[in-house]
Amino acid sequence: MMTLNGSDQIPLPQPVLAPLTRAAIFLVVTVKPEPESYATVRSFCSDLAGLIRAVEFRDIDAGLTCIAAFGSDAWDKLFGNPRPAELHPFREFRSGNRHAVATPGDVLFHIRAGRMDICFELATQIMERIGDAVLPADEVQGFRYFEDRDLIGFVDGTENPRGGLALESALVGDEDAAFAGGSYVIVQKYLHDMKRWNAISTEEQERVIGRRKLSDIELDDAVKPASAHTALTVIEEDGKEVKILRDNMPFGQPSRGEFGTYFIGYSRTPRVTELMLENMFVGRPPGNYDRLLDFSQPITGGLFFAPSVTFLEGAGEEQPAAAASATPPVVSDSPSAPASSVRDTSLGIGSLRGERHE
């Protein structure tokens, strides 16, 4: 049987691998700077599982789950050292008028269920507990659209890994044993220019995405442009594709002309998703950027780490001794070296390799 850290004491992961659901709430908050606010959030971590169970019990069949994840600065102030090996502030990517922005966010709650009302109830209960200690940064209520399609009309998440490959792609293992069972989470909130998108032909839309709109079949390599979304988001290591686990959701307010996609990607290392973003925004090679960005713009961006349930339940109320002196790593806002060839870029993630799907 596969283990995460090679020992008999395997940390219990949060439900990163839970099935996709019909409804979700993505709630991002920042913690107020007072020490007592961090103490409140730290104490809440050990109570979260019980709160989820209490709300879940009102409708077991709804499949309620919640994942709590923490940003780099918040981690130091909440938990101190040690810290996840690759946790750092969200890396911005900028080229021309394309910009993957970083926005404030200390704690992410990813709430999923088959019904929005039970998601709403859990979000309400979470804010009842920590509302005085945090400020809202963003909240999105997502839904499944027809045939699991995005609002731009294409099926989203077709190439998500499954089974053992999903576990190996999304969860930290031996490489950072202290945080085995955790997962790095990158989120972005994209808004689509639907008038501009709908003004182009279906055939042109298919070339932008790299798939047939109706059948969801990927375009043949002979006709698929190198700038297609599906081409640039394929990351390879030694000739094999490296996966992330997505649970994107449409959202919007038609009365305000708001039509969007909330991107959320879980991965064993943030470098995989970051390389995808670099390919999209900078280009592979530079200049060959994702043409979907001509129609879609990210307005938020954040990197978080979702530790194991075991870690959360062990979080204490006392401020960790290392928290006051912990210093997050310095990360450049823009890439110093463009990702001109992922085939020559070693991610150093060994067993994360999966079968290639282009």
Short mmCIF file of N, CA, C and O in Angstrom, two decimals, residues 68-153:
data_model
loop_
_atom_site.label_atom_id
_atom_site.label_comp_id
_atom_site.label_asym_id
_atom_site.label_seq_id
_atom_site.Cartn_x
_atom_site.Cartn_y
_atom_site.Cartn_z
N ALA A 68 -9.18 24.08 4.73
CA ALA A 68 -8.60 25.32 5.22
C ALA A 68 -7.13 25.38 4.82
O ALA A 68 -6.39 24.41 5.01
N ALA A 69 -6.72 26.49 4.23
CA ALA A 69 -5.35 26.65 3.77
C ALA A 69 -4.85 28.04 4.17
O ALA A 69 -5.64 28.97 4.32
N PHE A 70 -3.53 28.17 4.29
CA PHE A 70 -2.95 29.37 4.90
C PHE A 70 -1.86 29.95 4.01
O PHE A 70 -1.04 29.22 3.44
N GLY A 71 -1.84 31.29 3.90
CA GLY A 71 -0.82 31.99 3.14
C GLY A 71 0.50 32.06 3.88
O GLY A 71 0.59 31.78 5.09
N SER A 72 1.54 32.49 3.17
CA SER A 72 2.89 32.46 3.71
C SER A 72 3.05 33.33 4.95
O SER A 72 3.56 32.88 5.98
N ASP A 73 2.63 34.58 4.89
CA ASP A 73 2.78 35.48 6.03
C ASP A 73 1.96 35.01 7.22
O ASP A 73 2.42 35.05 8.36
N ALA A 74 0.74 34.56 6.96
CA ALA A 74 -0.11 34.09 8.05
C ALA A 74 0.47 32.85 8.70
O ALA A 74 0.35 32.67 9.92
N TRP A 75 1.10 31.99 7.92
CA TRP A 75 1.67 30.78 8.49
C TRP A 75 2.68 31.13 9.58
O TRP A 75 2.67 30.56 10.67
N ASP A 76 3.56 32.07 9.28
CA ASP A 76 4.59 32.43 10.25
C ASP A 76 3.99 32.96 11.55
O ASP A 76 4.47 32.64 12.63
N LYS A 77 2.94 33.74 11.42
CA LYS A 77 2.34 34.36 12.60
C LYS A 77 1.42 33.41 13.35
O LYS A 77 1.20 33.57 14.55
N LEU A 78 0.89 32.44 12.64
CA LEU A 78 0.01 31.46 13.29
C LEU A 78 0.79 30.29 13.89
O LEU A 78 0.54 29.88 15.03
N PHE A 79 1.72 29.75 13.10
CA PHE A 79 2.34 28.48 13.47
C PHE A 79 3.85 28.55 13.63
O PHE A 79 4.43 27.63 14.20
N GLY A 80 4.49 29.61 13.12
CA GLY A 80 5.95 29.70 13.22
C GLY A 80 6.65 28.62 12.44
O GLY A 80 6.19 28.16 11.40
N ASN A 81 7.78 28.18 12.96
CA ASN A 81 8.56 27.13 12.32
C ASN A 81 8.31 25.79 12.99
O ASN A 81 7.99 25.75 14.19
N PRO A 82 8.45 24.68 12.25
CA PRO A 82 8.82 24.63 10.83
C PRO A 82 7.65 25.06 9.95
O PRO A 82 6.51 25.12 10.41
N ARG A 83 7.97 25.34 8.72
CA ARG A 83 6.96 25.74 7.75
C ARG A 83 7.10 24.88 6.51
O ARG A 83 8.16 24.31 6.25
N PRO A 84 6.03 24.75 5.73
CA PRO A 84 6.11 23.95 4.50
C PRO A 84 7.26 24.44 3.62
O PRO A 84 7.45 25.66 3.45
N ALA A 85 8.00 23.53 3.05
CA ALA A 85 9.25 23.85 2.37
C ALA A 85 9.07 24.81 1.20
O ALA A 85 9.96 25.62 0.93
N GLU A 86 7.94 24.75 0.51
CA GLU A 86 7.77 25.57 -0.70
C GLU A 86 6.69 26.63 -0.56
O GLU A 86 6.24 27.18 -1.57
N LEU A 87 6.29 26.95 0.65
CA LEU A 87 5.29 27.99 0.85
C LEU A 87 5.93 29.36 0.75
O LEU A 87 6.92 29.65 1.43
N HIS A 88 5.40 30.21 -0.11
CA HIS A 88 5.91 31.55 -0.31
C HIS A 88 4.78 32.42 -0.82
O HIS A 88 3.71 31.92 -1.19
N PRO A 89 4.95 33.74 -0.86
CA PRO A 89 3.91 34.60 -1.43
C PRO A 89 3.63 34.24 -2.89
O PRO A 89 4.50 33.73 -3.61
N PHE A 90 2.41 34.50 -3.32
CA PHE A 90 2.01 34.22 -4.70
C PHE A 90 2.95 34.93 -5.67
O PHE A 90 3.26 36.11 -5.53
N ARG A 91 3.43 34.17 -6.66
CA ARG A 91 4.33 34.75 -7.67
C ARG A 91 3.50 35.40 -8.77
O ARG A 91 2.68 34.75 -9.42
N GLU A 92 3.75 36.67 -9.00
CA GLU A 92 3.08 37.38 -10.08
C GLU A 92 3.84 37.13 -11.38
O GLU A 92 5.06 37.03 -11.40
N PHE A 93 3.07 37.07 -12.47
CA PHE A 93 3.66 36.96 -13.81
C PHE A 93 3.08 38.07 -14.65
O PHE A 93 1.87 38.29 -14.67
N ARG A 94 3.98 38.78 -15.34
CA ARG A 94 3.55 39.94 -16.11
C ARG A 94 4.29 39.97 -17.45
O ARG A 94 5.51 39.79 -17.50
N SER A 95 3.54 40.17 -18.52
CA SER A 95 4.13 40.34 -19.84
C SER A 95 3.13 41.11 -20.69
O SER A 95 1.99 40.69 -20.84
N GLY A 96 3.56 42.24 -21.25
CA GLY A 96 2.65 43.08 -22.01
C GLY A 96 1.51 43.54 -21.12
O GLY A 96 1.73 44.02 -20.00
N ASN A 97 0.29 43.39 -21.61
CA ASN A 97 -0.87 43.77 -20.80
C ASN A 97 -1.44 42.60 -20.01
O ASN A 97 -2.53 42.70 -19.45
N ARG A 98 -0.71 41.50 -19.96
CA ARG A 98 -1.15 40.32 -19.21
C ARG A 98 -0.49 40.31 -17.84
O ARG A 98 0.73 40.47 -17.74
N HIS A 99 -1.28 40.13 -16.82
CA HIS A 99 -0.75 40.23 -15.46
C HIS A 99 -1.48 39.25 -14.54
O HIS A 99 -2.68 39.39 -14.33
N ALA A 100 -0.76 38.27 -14.02
CA ALA A 100 -1.29 37.39 -12.99
C ALA A 100 -1.04 38.07 -11.65
O ALA A 100 0.07 38.03 -11.11
N VAL A 101 -2.05 38.72 -11.13
CA VAL A 101 -1.90 39.58 -9.96
C VAL A 101 -1.89 38.77 -8.67
O VAL A 101 -2.48 37.70 -8.58
N ALA A 102 -1.21 39.33 -7.66
CA ALA A 102 -1.26 38.81 -6.29
C ALA A 102 -2.17 39.72 -5.48
O ALA A 102 -2.08 40.95 -5.58
N THR A 103 -3.07 39.14 -4.70
CA THR A 103 -4.00 39.91 -3.89
C THR A 103 -3.96 39.41 -2.45
O THR A 103 -3.54 38.29 -2.18
N PRO A 104 -4.40 40.24 -1.49
CA PRO A 104 -4.31 39.85 -0.08
C PRO A 104 -5.13 38.60 0.23
O PRO A 104 -6.19 38.36 -0.34
N GLY A 105 -4.61 37.81 1.17
CA GLY A 105 -5.31 36.62 1.63
C GLY A 105 -4.46 35.83 2.59
O GLY A 105 -3.35 35.42 2.24
N ASP A 106 -4.95 35.63 3.80
CA ASP A 106 -4.23 34.86 4.81
C ASP A 106 -4.77 33.44 4.97
O ASP A 106 -4.02 32.51 5.21
N VAL A 107 -6.09 33.30 4.87
CA VAL A 107 -6.71 31.99 5.06
C VAL A 107 -7.74 31.78 3.96
O VAL A 107 -8.54 32.68 3.66
N LEU A 108 -7.70 30.61 3.34
CA LEU A 108 -8.67 30.21 2.33
C LEU A 108 -9.51 29.07 2.89
O LEU A 108 -8.97 28.09 3.42
N PHE A 109 -10.83 29.21 2.78
CA PHE A 109 -11.74 28.12 3.07
C PHE A 109 -12.40 27.70 1.76
O PHE A 109 -13.09 28.50 1.12
N HIS A 110 -12.18 26.45 1.36
CA HIS A 110 -12.80 25.90 0.16
C HIS A 110 -13.89 24.97 0.62
O HIS A 110 -13.63 23.84 1.07
N ILE A 111 -15.14 25.42 0.51
CA ILE A 111 -16.30 24.70 1.03
C ILE A 111 -17.04 24.10 -0.15
O ILE A 111 -17.39 24.80 -1.10
N ARG A 112 -17.32 22.77 -0.09
CA ARG A 112 -17.97 22.08 -1.20
C ARG A 112 -19.12 21.22 -0.69
O ARG A 112 -19.05 20.64 0.38
N ALA A 113 -20.17 21.13 -1.50
CA ALA A 113 -21.30 20.25 -1.18
C ALA A 113 -22.18 20.13 -2.41
O ALA A 113 -22.02 20.85 -3.40
N GLY A 114 -23.16 19.24 -2.31
CA GLY A 114 -24.12 19.07 -3.39
C GLY A 114 -25.18 20.15 -3.41
O GLY A 114 -25.94 20.25 -4.38
N ARG A 115 -25.25 20.95 -2.33
CA ARG A 115 -26.26 22.01 -2.22
C ARG A 115 -25.58 23.29 -1.72
O ARG A 115 -24.72 23.25 -0.85
N MET A 116 -26.01 24.42 -2.27
CA MET A 116 -25.43 25.68 -1.84
C MET A 116 -25.83 26.04 -0.41
O MET A 116 -25.05 26.65 0.33
N ASP A 117 -27.04 25.66 0.02
CA ASP A 117 -27.49 26.10 1.34
C ASP A 117 -26.60 25.56 2.45
O ASP A 117 -26.30 26.26 3.43
N ILE A 118 -26.11 24.32 2.31
CA ILE A 118 -25.28 23.77 3.36
C ILE A 118 -23.86 24.36 3.31
O ILE A 118 -23.21 24.53 4.34
N CYS A 119 -23.39 24.73 2.11
CA CYS A 119 -22.15 25.49 2.00
C CYS A 119 -22.30 26.84 2.70
O CYS A 119 -21.42 27.28 3.46
N PHE A 120 -23.42 27.49 2.44
CA PHE A 120 -23.70 28.79 3.02
C PHE A 120 -23.74 28.71 4.54
O PHE A 120 -23.22 29.58 5.25
N GLU A 121 -24.36 27.65 5.06
CA GLU A 121 -24.46 27.49 6.51
C GLU A 121 -23.08 27.32 7.14
O GLU A 121 -22.79 27.92 8.18
N LEU A 122 -22.22 26.52 6.52
CA LEU A 122 -20.89 26.35 7.09
C LEU A 122 -20.09 27.64 7.03
O LEU A 122 -19.40 27.99 7.99
N ALA A 123 -20.16 28.36 5.91
CA ALA A 123 -19.46 29.65 5.82
C ALA A 123 -19.96 30.61 6.90
O ALA A 123 -19.17 31.34 7.51
N THR A 124 -21.27 30.60 7.14
CA THR A 124 -21.84 31.45 8.18
C THR A 124 -21.29 31.07 9.55
O THR A 124 -20.91 31.95 10.36
N GLN A 125 -21.23 29.79 9.84
CA GLN A 125 -20.73 29.33 11.13
C GLN A 125 -19.24 29.63 11.31
O GLN A 125 -18.78 29.96 12.41
N ILE A 126 -18.48 29.50 10.23
CA ILE A 126 -17.05 29.84 10.30
C ILE A 126 -16.88 31.31 10.65
O ILE A 126 -16.09 31.67 11.54
N MET A 127 -17.61 32.18 9.97
CA MET A 127 -17.48 33.61 10.22
C MET A 127 -18.03 33.99 11.59
O MET A 127 -17.55 34.94 12.22
N GLU A 128 -19.01 33.25 12.07
CA GLU A 128 -19.51 33.48 13.43
C GLU A 128 -18.40 33.24 14.45
O GLU A 128 -18.30 33.95 15.46
N ARG A 129 -17.55 32.26 14.16
CA ARG A 129 -16.49 31.91 15.09
C ARG A 129 -15.29 32.85 15.01
O ARG A 129 -14.69 33.18 16.04
N ILE A 130 -14.90 33.24 13.79
CA ILE A 130 -13.65 34.01 13.65
C ILE A 130 -13.88 35.40 13.08
O ILE A 130 -12.91 36.14 12.86
N GLY A 131 -15.14 35.79 12.87
CA GLY A 131 -15.44 37.05 12.19
C GLY A 131 -14.82 38.27 12.84
O GLY A 131 -14.41 39.21 12.14
N ASP A 132 -14.70 38.29 14.16
CA ASP A 132 -14.12 39.45 14.85
C ASP A 132 -12.61 39.51 14.70
O ASP A 132 -11.99 40.53 15.00
N ALA A 133 -12.00 38.42 14.26
CA ALA A 133 -10.55 38.35 14.16
C ALA A 133 -10.03 38.51 12.74
O ALA A 133 -8.82 38.61 12.53
N VAL A 134 -10.94 38.55 11.75
CA VAL A 134 -10.52 38.59 10.35
C VAL A 134 -11.30 39.65 9.59
O VAL A 134 -12.32 40.16 10.05
N LEU A 135 -10.78 39.95 8.41
CA LEU A 135 -11.46 40.83 7.46
C LEU A 135 -11.67 40.07 6.16
O LEU A 135 -10.78 39.34 5.71
N PRO A 136 -12.84 40.19 5.54
CA PRO A 136 -13.07 39.48 4.28
C PRO A 136 -12.23 40.06 3.15
O PRO A 136 -12.16 41.28 2.98
N ALA A 137 -11.57 39.19 2.40
CA ALA A 137 -10.81 39.62 1.23
C ALA A 137 -11.56 39.29 -0.05
O ALA A 137 -11.56 40.07 -1.00
N ASP A 138 -12.22 38.13 -0.09
CA ASP A 138 -12.98 37.74 -1.28
C ASP A 138 -13.89 36.59 -0.91
O ASP A 138 -13.55 35.74 -0.08
N GLU A 139 -15.06 36.56 -1.51
CA GLU A 139 -15.98 35.43 -1.36
C GLU A 139 -16.68 35.20 -2.68
O GLU A 139 -17.25 36.13 -3.26
N VAL A 140 -16.63 33.98 -3.15
CA VAL A 140 -17.24 33.60 -4.42
C VAL A 140 -18.11 32.37 -4.19
O VAL A 140 -17.66 31.39 -3.59
N GLN A 141 -19.33 32.43 -4.67
CA GLN A 141 -20.23 31.28 -4.64
C GLN A 141 -20.25 30.67 -6.04
O GLN A 141 -20.73 31.27 -6.99
N GLY A 142 -19.68 29.46 -6.13
CA GLY A 142 -19.56 28.80 -7.41
C GLY A 142 -20.63 27.75 -7.62
O GLY A 142 -21.22 27.25 -6.67
N PHE A 143 -20.86 27.40 -8.89
CA PHE A 143 -21.88 26.42 -9.23
C PHE A 143 -21.41 25.60 -10.43
O PHE A 143 -20.55 26.05 -11.21
N ARG A 144 -21.96 24.41 -10.57
CA ARG A 144 -21.70 23.61 -11.76
C ARG A 144 -22.64 24.05 -12.87
O ARG A 144 -23.85 24.18 -12.65
N TYR A 145 -22.09 24.27 -14.06
CA TYR A 145 -22.88 24.69 -15.20
C TYR A 145 -23.21 23.45 -16.04
O TYR A 145 -22.77 22.35 -15.75
N PHE A 146 -23.98 23.63 -17.08
CA PHE A 146 -24.42 22.52 -17.92
C PHE A 146 -23.24 21.65 -18.35
O PHE A 146 -22.24 22.15 -18.85
N GLU A 147 -23.37 20.34 -18.15
CA GLU A 147 -22.37 19.35 -18.61
C GLU A 147 -20.97 19.67 -18.09
O GLU A 147 -19.97 19.39 -18.75
N ASP A 148 -20.89 20.23 -16.88
CA ASP A 148 -19.61 20.60 -16.28
C ASP A 148 -18.82 21.57 -17.16
O ASP A 148 -17.58 21.53 -17.21
N ARG A 149 -19.54 22.46 -17.84
CA ARG A 149 -18.89 23.43 -18.70
C ARG A 149 -18.61 24.74 -17.96
O ARG A 149 -19.27 25.08 -16.98
N ASP A 150 -17.61 25.46 -18.47
CA ASP A 150 -17.36 26.81 -18.02
C ASP A 150 -18.38 27.73 -18.68
O ASP A 150 -19.11 27.31 -19.59
N LEU A 151 -18.43 28.98 -18.24
CA LEU A 151 -19.38 29.92 -18.86
C LEU A 151 -19.00 30.27 -20.29
O LEU A 151 -19.84 30.77 -21.04
N ILE A 152 -17.74 29.97 -20.68
CA ILE A 152 -17.36 30.19 -22.07
C ILE A 152 -17.77 29.01 -22.95
O ILE A 152 -17.52 29.01 -24.15
N GLY A 153 -18.39 27.98 -22.35
CA GLY A 153 -19.00 26.92 -23.13
C GLY A 153 -18.21 25.64 -23.28
O GLY A 153 -18.67 24.71 -23.94
#
